[in-house]
CSV table of C-alpha atoms and ligand atoms in Angstrom, one decimal:
chain,number,residue,atom,x,y,z
A,1,MET,CA,0.5,40.0,2.5
A,2,ILE,CA,3.3,41.0,5.5
A,3,LYS,CA,6.4,42.1,4.2
A,4,ALA,CA,8.8,39.2,5.4
A,5,THR,CA,6.6,37.0,3.2
A,6,MET,CA,6.7,39.4,0.3
A,7,ALA,CA,10.8,39.4,0.4
A,8,HIS,CA,11.0,35.5,0.7
A,9,THR,CA,13.0,34.4,-2.4
A,10,PRO,CA,11.0,30.9,-3.6
A,11,ARG,CA,13.6,27.9,-3.1
A,12,LYS,CA,13.5,25.5,-5.6
A,13,ARG,CA,14.6,22.2,-3.6
A,14,PHE,CA,11.1,22.5,-1.7
A,15,GLY,CA,9.1,23.2,-5.4
A,16,GLN,CA,8.4,26.5,-4.3
A,17,ASN,CA,6.3,28.1,-7.2
A,18,PHE,CA,3.5,30.4,-5.8
A,19,LEU,CA,0.3,31.4,-6.6
A,20,HIS,CA,-0.5,34.5,-7.0
A,21,ASP,CA,-3.5,35.0,-9.8
A,22,GLN,CA,-6.1,35.7,-7.4
A,23,GLY,CA,-8.8,33.8,-10.0
A,24,VAL,CA,-6.9,30.6,-9.8
A,25,ILE,CA,-6.5,30.7,-6.3
A,26,GLN,CA,-10.8,31.8,-6.1
A,27,ARG,CA,-11.4,28.6,-8.4
A,28,ILE,CA,-9.5,26.1,-6.6
A,29,VAL,CA,-11.2,27.0,-3.4
A,30,THR,CA,-14.0,27.1,-5.2
A,31,ALA,CA,-13.8,23.3,-6.3
A,32,VAL,CA,-12.7,22.3,-2.5
A,33,ASN,CA,-16.1,24.1,-1.1
A,34,PRO,CA,-15.0,23.9,2.3
A,35,GLN,CA,-18.2,24.0,4.9
A,36,ALA,CA,-18.2,25.7,8.5
A,37,ASP,CA,-17.9,22.0,10.4
A,38,GLN,CA,-15.3,20.4,8.5
A,39,HIS,CA,-11.5,19.7,9.1
A,40,LEU,CA,-9.2,20.9,6.2
A,41,VAL,CA,-5.1,20.1,6.2
A,42,GLU,CA,-3.0,22.1,3.5
A,43,ILE,CA,0.3,20.6,2.7
A,44,GLY,CA,2.6,23.4,1.6
A,45,PRO,CA,0.6,26.8,2.5
A,46,GLY,CA,3.8,29.0,1.5
A,47,GLU,CA,2.8,32.3,1.1
A,48,ALA,CA,-0.3,31.4,2.4
A,49,ALA,CA,-2.5,32.4,-1.0
A,50,ILE,CA,-5.1,29.4,-0.5
A,51,THR,CA,-4.8,28.9,3.2
A,52,ARG,CA,-6.0,32.6,4.0
A,53,LEU,CA,-8.8,31.7,2.2
A,54,LEU,CA,-9.7,28.2,3.1
A,55,VAL,CA,-9.4,29.1,7.0
A,56,LYS,CA,-12.3,31.6,7.1
A,57,GLU,CA,-14.9,28.6,5.8
A,58,CYS,CA,-13.9,25.7,7.7
A,59,ARG,CA,-13.9,25.0,11.1
A,60,HIS,CA,-10.4,24.0,12.0
A,61,LEU,CA,-7.3,24.4,9.4
A,62,ASP,CA,-4.2,22.2,10.0
A,63,VAL,CA,-1.0,23.2,7.3
A,64,ILE,CA,1.9,21.6,7.1
A,65,GLU,CA,5.0,23.6,5.4
A,66,ILE,CA,8.3,21.9,5.7
A,67,ASP,CA,10.2,25.4,5.0
A,68,ARG,CA,11.5,26.7,8.2
A,69,ASP,CA,11.3,30.3,7.5
A,70,LEU,CA,8.0,30.5,5.5
A,71,ALA,CA,6.3,28.3,8.4
A,72,PRO,CA,6.2,30.9,11.0
A,73,LEU,CA,4.7,33.8,8.6
A,74,VAL,CA,1.4,31.9,8.0
A,75,ALA,CA,-0.2,32.4,11.0
A,76,ASP,CA,0.4,36.2,11.0
A,77,THR,CA,0.1,36.4,7.3
A,78,CYS,CA,-4.0,34.8,8.0
A,79,GLY,CA,-4.3,37.6,11.0
A,80,ASN,CA,-3.5,34.6,13.7
A,81,PRO,CA,-6.9,33.0,13.7
A,82,ASP,CA,-7.6,30.5,16.3
A,83,ASN,CA,-8.8,27.9,13.9
A,84,LEU,CA,-5.0,27.3,12.1
A,85,THR,CA,-2.8,24.9,13.3
A,86,VAL,CA,0.8,25.4,11.8
A,87,HIS,CA,3.1,22.0,12.0
A,88,ASN,CA,6.7,23.2,10.7
A,89,ALA,CA,7.3,19.7,9.3
A,90,ASP,CA,7.7,17.3,6.7
A,91,ALA,CA,4.3,16.0,4.2
A,92,LEU,CA,5.9,12.8,3.5
A,93,LYS,CA,6.5,11.9,7.0
A,94,PHE,CA,3.8,13.2,8.5
A,95,ASP,CA,1.1,11.2,10.4
A,96,PHE,CA,-2.3,12.5,9.1
A,97,CYS,CA,-4.1,10.2,10.7
A,98,SER,CA,-3.3,11.7,13.8
A,99,LEU,CA,-5.2,14.7,13.3
A,100,ALA,CA,-8.8,12.8,12.3
A,101,THR,CA,-9.9,12.5,16.1
A,102,SER,CA,-13.3,13.8,15.4
A,103,GLY,CA,-13.9,12.5,11.9
A,104,LYS,CA,-12.5,12.3,8.4
A,105,LEU,CA,-9.5,15.0,6.8
A,106,ARG,CA,-10.1,17.0,3.6
A,107,VAL,CA,-6.5,17.8,2.0
A,108,VAL,CA,-5.5,20.1,-0.3
A,109,GLY,CA,-2.5,20.9,-1.3
A,110,ASN,CA,-0.5,22.8,-4.7
A,111,LEU,CA,1.8,20.2,-4.5
A,112,PRO,CA,5.7,20.1,-4.8
A,113,TYR,CA,6.2,18.9,-7.6
A,114,ASN,CA,9.4,17.2,-6.9
A,115,ILE,CA,7.1,15.1,-4.6
A,116,SER,CA,4.4,14.8,-5.8
A,117,THR,CA,3.7,11.3,-6.6
A,118,PRO,CA,5.4,10.0,-3.3
A,119,LEU,CA,3.5,12.4,-1.2
A,120,LEU,CA,0.0,11.0,-3.0
A,121,PHE,CA,1.1,7.2,-2.3
A,122,HIS,CA,2.2,8.3,1.4
A,123,LEU,CA,-1.8,10.1,1.6
A,124,LEU,CA,-3.3,7.1,0.0
A,125,GLU,CA,-1.8,4.7,2.8
A,126,GLN,CA,-3.5,6.9,5.4
A,127,ALA,CA,-7.0,7.0,2.9
A,128,ASP,CA,-9.0,5.6,6.2
A,129,CYS,CA,-8.6,8.9,7.7
A,130,VAL,CA,-9.5,11.1,4.3
A,131,ALA,CA,-12.3,11.7,3.2
A,132,ASP,CA,-11.2,13.3,-0.1
A,133,LEU,CA,-8.0,15.4,-1.7
A,134,HIS,CA,-7.8,18.4,-3.9
A,135,VAL,CA,-4.4,18.8,-5.3
A,136,MET,CA,-2.4,20.6,-7.9
A,137,LEU,CA,-0.1,18.9,-9.7
A,138,GLN,CA,2.0,18.9,-13.4
A,139,LYS,CA,-0.8,18.6,-15.6
A,140,GLU,CA,0.9,15.6,-17.1
A,141,VAL,CA,0.8,13.8,-14.0
A,142,VAL,CA,-2.9,14.6,-13.9
A,143,GLU,CA,-3.3,13.3,-17.1
A,144,ARG,CA,-1.1,9.9,-15.8
A,145,ILE,CA,-3.4,9.9,-13.1
A,146,ALA,CA,-6.7,9.7,-14.7
A,147,ALA,CA,-5.7,8.0,-18.0
A,148,PRO,CA,-7.7,5.0,-18.9
A,149,HIS,CA,-6.3,1.5,-20.3
A,150,GLY,CA,-5.2,1.9,-23.6
A,151,ASN,CA,-3.8,5.4,-23.4
A,152,LYS,CA,-0.4,6.1,-23.9
A,153,SER,CA,-0.3,8.1,-20.1
A,154,TYR,CA,-1.9,4.8,-18.6
A,155,GLY,CA,0.5,3.2,-15.6
A,156,ARG,CA,1.5,2.1,-12.8
A,157,LEU,CA,0.1,5.4,-11.1
A,158,SER,CA,-2.9,5.4,-12.9
A,159,VAL,CA,-3.5,2.2,-11.8
A,160,ALA,CA,-2.3,2.6,-8.1
A,161,ILE,CA,-4.8,5.8,-7.9
A,162,GLN,CA,-8.0,5.0,-9.7
A,163,THR,CA,-8.2,1.1,-7.7
A,164,ARG,CA,-8.1,3.1,-4.3
A,165,CYS,CA,-9.8,6.5,-5.5
A,166,ARG,CA,-12.7,8.0,-7.5
A,167,VAL,CA,-10.6,10.4,-9.7
A,168,GLN,CA,-12.0,13.8,-11.2
A,169,PRO,CA,-9.9,16.2,-13.3
A,170,LEU,CA,-10.8,19.6,-12.6
A,171,PHE,CA,-9.1,22.4,-14.5
A,172,THR,CA,-5.6,23.2,-16.2
A,173,ILE,CA,-3.3,26.3,-14.8
A,174,GLY,CA,-0.7,27.7,-17.3
A,175,PRO,CA,2.7,29.0,-16.4
A,176,GLY,CA,1.7,32.6,-15.3
A,177,ALA,CA,0.2,32.4,-12.6
A,178,PHE,CA,2.5,31.7,-10.4
A,179,ARG,CA,5.9,33.2,-8.9
A,180,PRO,CA,8.3,31.9,-10.0
A,181,PRO,CA,6.5,30.6,-13.4
A,182,PRO,CA,7.1,26.8,-13.8
A,183,LYS,CA,7.9,25.5,-17.3
A,184,ILE,CA,5.0,23.0,-17.2
A,185,ASP,CA,1.5,23.5,-17.2
A,186,SER,CA,-0.5,22.4,-14.3
A,187,ALA,CA,-4.0,21.0,-13.2
A,188,VAL,CA,-6.1,20.4,-10.0
A,189,VAL,CA,-7.2,17.0,-9.7
A,190,ARG,CA,-9.9,16.1,-7.1
A,191,LEU,CA,-9.3,12.6,-5.6
A,192,VAL,CA,-12.0,10.7,-3.0
A,193,PRO,CA,-10.6,7.3,-1.5
A,194,ASP,CA,-13.3,4.6,-1.9
A,195,ALA,CA,-13.2,2.5,1.2
A,196,ASP,CA,-14.9,-0.4,-1.1
A,197,LYS,CA,-12.5,-0.4,-3.9
A,198,ILE,CA,-9.5,-0.7,-1.2
A,199,ALA,CA,-11.2,-3.5,0.6
A,200,ALA,CA,-11.1,-5.4,-2.4
A,201,ILE,CA,-7.5,-5.5,-2.7
A,202,LYS,CA,-6.3,-8.6,-0.9
A,203,ASP,CA,-2.9,-8.2,-0.8
A,204,PRO,CA,-1.6,-4.7,-1.0
A,205,VAL,CA,2.2,-5.7,-1.3
A,206,LEU,CA,1.5,-8.7,-3.8
A,207,PHE,CA,-0.8,-5.9,-5.7
A,208,ASN,CA,2.1,-3.5,-6.0
A,209,ARG,CA,5.0,-6.0,-7.1
A,210,VAL,CA,2.0,-6.8,-9.5
A,211,LEU,CA,2.0,-3.5,-10.7
A,212,VAL,CA,5.9,-2.7,-10.4
A,213,SER,CA,6.4,-6.1,-12.6
A,214,ALA,CA,4.1,-5.0,-15.3
A,215,PHE,CA,4.8,-1.7,-16.3
A,216,SER,CA,8.7,-1.7,-15.6
A,217,MET,CA,8.8,-3.3,-18.9
A,218,ARG,CA,5.9,-1.7,-20.3
A,219,ARG,CA,6.8,-2.7,-23.8
A,220,LYS,CA,7.0,-6.7,-23.4
A,221,THR,CA,4.5,-9.2,-23.0
A,222,LEU,CA,2.6,-10.0,-19.8
A,223,ARG,CA,4.4,-13.4,-20.2
A,224,ASN,CA,8.0,-11.7,-19.9
A,225,ALA,CA,7.4,-9.0,-17.4
A,226,LEU,CA,5.5,-10.8,-14.8
A,227,LYS,CA,7.8,-13.7,-15.2
A,228,LYS,CA,9.2,-13.3,-11.6
A,229,VAL,CA,5.4,-13.0,-10.1
A,230,ALA,CA,3.6,-15.6,-12.0
A,231,ASP,CA,4.4,-17.9,-14.9
A,232,ALA,CA,2.2,-17.8,-18.4
A,233,THR,CA,-0.1,-20.6,-17.1
A,234,THR,CA,-0.7,-19.1,-14.1
A,235,LEU,CA,-1.8,-16.1,-16.0
A,236,GLU,CA,-3.9,-18.1,-17.5
A,237,SER,CA,-5.7,-19.4,-15.0
A,238,CYS,CA,-6.1,-15.8,-13.7
A,239,GLY,CA,-7.7,-14.9,-16.9
A,240,ILE,CA,-5.3,-13.0,-18.4
A,241,ASP,CA,-4.1,-13.3,-21.8
A,242,PRO,CA,-0.3,-13.8,-21.3
A,243,SER,CA,0.5,-12.3,-24.8
A,244,LEU,CA,-0.9,-8.6,-23.7
A,245,ARG,CA,1.3,-6.0,-22.4
A,246,ALA,CA,0.3,-4.1,-19.0
A,247,GLU,CA,-1.1,-1.1,-20.6
A,248,GLN,CA,-3.8,-3.0,-22.2
A,249,ILE,CA,-4.9,-4.5,-19.4
A,250,PRO,CA,-7.7,-2.5,-17.3
A,251,VAL,CA,-7.6,-1.4,-13.9
A,252,GLU,CA,-10.1,-4.1,-12.2
A,253,ALA,CA,-8.6,-7.1,-13.8
A,254,PHE,CA,-4.9,-5.8,-12.7
A,255,VAL,CA,-7.1,-6.4,-8.9
A,256,SER,CA,-8.6,-9.6,-10.2
A,257,LEU,CA,-4.9,-10.8,-11.4
A,258,ALA,CA,-3.3,-9.9,-8.2
A,259,ASN,CA,-6.4,-11.6,-5.8
A,260,CYS,CA,-6.3,-14.4,-8.2
A,261,LEU,CA,-2.4,-15.0,-7.5
A,262,ALA,CA,-2.6,-14.1,-3.9
A,263,THR,CA,-5.2,-17.1,-3.7
A,264,LYS,CA,-3.1,-19.3,-5.3
A,265,THR,CA,0.3,-18.3,-3.1
A,266,ASN,CA,-2.3,-19.3,0.3
A,267,THR,CA,-3.2,-22.1,-1.4
A,268,ASP,CA,0.5,-23.1,-2.0
A,269,THR,CA,1.7,-22.3,1.3
A,270,THR,CA,-1.3,-24.3,3.0
A,271,GLU,CA,-0.1,-27.4,0.8
A,272,ASN,CA,3.1,-27.3,1.8
A,273,GLU,CA,2.4,-27.0,5.4
B,1,SAM,N1,0.4,26.7,-1.7
B,1,SAM,C1,1.2,27.9,-1.8
B,1,SAM,C2,0.6,28.4,-3.2
B,1,SAM,O1,-0.2,27.7,-3.6
B,1,SAM,O2,1.3,29.5,-3.2
B,1,SAM,C3,2.3,27.0,-2.2
B,1,SAM,C4,2.7,26.1,-3.2
B,1,SAM,S1,4.6,25.3,-3.6
B,1,SAM,C5,4.5,24.8,-5.1
B,1,SAM,C6,4.6,24.2,-2.4
B,1,SAM,C7,4.8,24.5,-1.1
B,1,SAM,O3,5.5,23.2,-0.5
B,1,SAM,C8,6.0,25.3,-0.7
B,1,SAM,O4,5.6,26.1,0.1
B,1,SAM,C9,6.7,24.5,0.1
B,1,SAM,O5,7.8,25.0,1.0
B,1,SAM,C10,6.4,23.4,0.6
B,1,SAM,N2,6.7,21.8,0.5
B,1,SAM,C11,7.8,21.6,-0.2
B,1,SAM,N3,8.0,20.1,0.2
B,1,SAM,C12,7.2,19.9,1.4
B,1,SAM,C13,7.4,18.9,2.0
B,1,SAM,N4,7.9,17.6,1.8
B,1,SAM,N5,6.1,19.0,3.3
B,1,SAM,C14,5.4,20.1,3.2
B,1,SAM,N6,5.9,21.2,2.6
B,1,SAM,C15,6.3,21.4,1.5
């Protein structure tokens, strides 16, 4: 590690908790299992703890780091390899597909906790360009992503991710692996975007509207929570019992409901023409 990096004071506003436990770093790299012909992208390399290992095992590694003090140090820390490109940029605004000129990307990141959910949605919008993601998140967020219906952690995030990806929680990491240690446990999850699942959602905007409404009042029945989207009769005609609550509805049923409502909306529009 070079001296300038050692002197870096972690910035809270960028969610900087740097990994220092070599066992954990190796475990993440083993889970990713990078191959010599693959193109990887790392979000938030920080002091290059994971970067240094990834770059040795792949064809090309692009890294996206928002901190303009850290970004210039990443390449030096890795020994300036030819297959590393550093982007001093905001991953939330980054066009990942612009990098996918010769095949899909494998995305890796110990994600800044303060932006992890919007970042996941930003990545999923570009899922066509992504082969898989290995991300470290708050353990509680990984539990929400993976939760089945009926579980207390099941919510909008579970449905939004499970309808687009295969979800595989991998392992948990305690605060001691980081500098400074966060107050919470972290976990690594593998997400594999599934083109068939994504294509099954006919109207993504309507689907999102259904999820937002259904889970914004999760203690209420769907009859009440979805009032602005569909009335009870329409819900019933789409095969949904309006007396149930959102947390009781399986992931696939949300897709069928939104698709059914999309068909009805289209029919209504056609009839009005
Ligand atoms: N990968 C390093 C590690 O495991 O030690 C650092 C992880 S630290 C939790 C998160 C990193 O993401 C920091 O380096 C931080 O500066 C960077 N970061 C925060 N917000 C970002 C953003 N919007 N775009 C790109 N990088 C960001």
